[in-house]
Every structure is written in C-alpha cells, then in structure tokens.
C-alpha cells in the first residue's frame, strides 16, 4: 500500500514539473499558472499582431504538451480579447475576422 502512495507522489511531482515548465514553451507570452489552470497573455500593437502571436504561442504549447504526453481539454479552452479604451494603433477591424486555434480546432 505504501508503494502506491509513493508512486502517486512521484506522478504528481512530475505533473507539477511539466506544468510549471510550460511557460518556457514560448517567449511571446506571459504565462500565469494557478493549480491546474494556465492563463496566457499576449499583447501587440495591432489586432493582427495579437492574433498572429496568440496562434504561435498556442502552437508552441500544443507541441510542448505532445512532447510531454499531456492533454489539452479543448472544451475548457477559451479566450478574452482585451482592448484599450482610447483610440490607439489598434485597427477598427471586426474581431470576428480573426480566430485562435489549437491544431485546427477553434477556441471560443
């Protein structure tokens, strides 16, 4: 019985090691980790730049997860697009033109 507990602790520690290392999968974003949730923040001067960077980061995260034999629960993936209140270099283009996706699956 003690062996099972020891194995469980080792598995949990490896999981934490993998998840805590996920922020090294891309330098284009800021990763905030809490328990089993990961928040990824991407910024840019234009909407196009933000979505381009976002998709690059998500591709890097997907590769990281595959290499470490971890799974992304796509039903729990979502994003929020924050915009500045003032007029800036952000274009007035409709956000619906752009899409974030992981391995061809769109994120809501």
Short mmCIF file of C-alpha atoms in Angstrom, two decimals:
data_model
loop_
_atom_site.label_atom_id
_atom_site.label_comp_id
_atom_site.label_asym_id
_atom_site.label_seq_id
_atom_site.Cartn_x
_atom_site.Cartn_y
_atom_site.Cartn_z
CA UNK A 1 0.00 0.00 0.00
CA UNK A 2 2.86 2.39 0.79
CA UNK A 3 4.26 1.72 -2.67
CA UNK A 4 1.09 3.04 -4.33
CA UNK A 5 1.28 6.27 -2.31
CA UNK A 6 4.94 6.72 -3.26
CA UNK A 7 4.19 6.17 -6.94
CA UNK A 8 1.29 8.62 -6.73
CA UNK A 9 3.54 11.28 -5.19
CA UNK A 10 6.13 10.77 -7.93
CA UNK A 11 3.46 11.07 -10.64
CA UNK A 12 2.07 14.25 -9.07
CA UNK A 13 5.56 15.74 -8.79
CA UNK A 14 6.31 15.01 -12.46
CA UNK A 15 2.98 16.57 -13.46
CA UNK A 16 3.82 19.72 -11.48
CA UNK A 17 7.28 19.82 -13.05
CA UNK A 18 5.80 19.61 -16.55
CA UNK A 19 3.08 22.19 -15.90
CA UNK A 20 5.42 24.63 -14.15
CA UNK A 21 7.80 24.36 -17.12
CA UNK A 22 5.11 25.17 -19.71
CA UNK A 23 5.96 28.87 -19.51
CA UNK A 24 9.23 28.02 -21.25
CA UNK A 25 7.36 26.80 -24.34
CA UNK A 26 7.20 30.34 -25.80
CA UNK A 27 8.74 33.72 -25.11
CA UNK A 28 5.95 35.57 -26.97
CA UNK A 29 3.57 35.47 -24.00
CA UNK A 30 3.27 35.77 -20.25
CA UNK A 31 2.09 32.57 -18.53
CA UNK A 32 0.22 32.72 -15.22
CA UNK A 33 -0.21 29.33 -13.53
CA UNK A 34 -2.56 28.53 -10.67
CA UNK A 35 -3.21 24.91 -9.66
CA UNK A 36 -4.23 23.20 -12.91
CA UNK A 37 -5.23 26.41 -14.73
CA UNK A 38 -2.96 28.22 -17.15
CA UNK A 39 -3.60 31.77 -18.33
CA UNK A 40 -1.62 33.03 -21.31
CA UNK A 41 -1.36 36.76 -22.00
CA UNK A 42 -0.30 38.06 -25.42
CA UNK A 43 -0.05 41.70 -26.41
CA UNK A 44 0.64 43.61 -29.60
CA UNK A 45 0.25 46.92 -31.38
CA UNK A 46 -2.43 45.67 -33.79
CA UNK A 47 -5.20 43.11 -33.70
CA UNK A 48 -3.41 41.21 -36.44
CA UNK A 49 -0.21 41.05 -34.38
CA UNK A 50 -2.06 39.86 -31.26
CA UNK A 51 -3.81 37.00 -33.07
CA UNK A 52 -0.67 36.03 -35.01
CA UNK A 53 1.34 35.87 -31.76
CA UNK A 54 -1.52 34.09 -29.99
CA UNK A 55 -1.65 31.33 -32.57
CA UNK A 56 2.15 30.94 -32.50
CA UNK A 57 2.05 30.61 -28.71
CA UNK A 58 -0.80 28.09 -28.86
CA UNK A 59 1.11 26.05 -31.43
CA UNK A 60 4.16 26.04 -29.15
CA UNK A 61 2.01 24.99 -26.18
CA UNK A 62 0.44 22.19 -28.25
CA UNK A 63 3.90 20.91 -29.21
CA UNK A 64 5.03 21.12 -25.59
CA UNK A 65 2.01 19.14 -24.43
CA UNK A 66 2.52 16.46 -27.10
CA UNK A 67 6.21 16.06 -26.30
CA UNK A 68 5.41 15.63 -22.61
CA UNK A 69 2.43 13.33 -23.26
CA UNK A 70 -0.02 15.76 -21.67
CA UNK A 71 -3.55 16.55 -22.87
CA UNK A 72 -5.31 19.86 -23.54
CA UNK A 73 -9.00 19.77 -22.65
CA UNK A 74 -10.35 21.75 -25.60
CA UNK A 75 -13.82 22.05 -24.05
CA UNK A 76 -12.30 24.20 -21.29
CA UNK A 77 -10.20 26.44 -23.54
CA UNK A 78 -11.45 29.98 -24.10
CA UNK A 79 -10.08 33.46 -24.57
CA UNK A 80 -10.93 37.09 -23.91
CA UNK A 81 -9.71 39.89 -26.14
CA UNK A 82 -8.94 42.98 -24.06
CA UNK A 83 -8.92 46.28 -25.95
CA UNK A 84 -7.71 49.71 -24.85
CA UNK A 85 -10.37 52.30 -24.02
CA UNK A 86 -8.66 55.00 -26.05
CA UNK A 87 -8.02 55.08 -29.75
CA UNK A 88 -4.59 53.65 -30.41
CA UNK A 89 -2.78 51.79 -33.14
CA UNK A 90 -5.39 49.04 -32.91
CA UNK A 91 -7.40 48.96 -36.12
CA UNK A 92 -11.19 49.12 -36.08
CA UNK A 93 -11.36 45.76 -37.85
CA UNK A 94 -14.04 43.35 -36.72
CA UNK A 95 -12.65 40.76 -34.28
CA UNK A 96 -14.72 38.05 -35.99
CA UNK A 97 -12.17 38.06 -38.83
CA UNK A 98 -9.58 36.54 -36.50
CA UNK A 99 -9.50 33.21 -34.76
CA UNK A 100 -7.35 31.49 -32.18
CA UNK A 101 -6.96 27.76 -32.64
CA UNK A 102 -5.06 24.76 -31.41
CA UNK A 103 -4.25 22.13 -34.01
CA UNK A 104 -7.04 23.38 -36.27
CA UNK A 105 -9.68 23.45 -33.51
CA UNK A 106 -11.09 26.96 -32.90
CA UNK A 107 -11.10 28.35 -29.37
CA UNK A 108 -14.25 30.11 -28.20
#
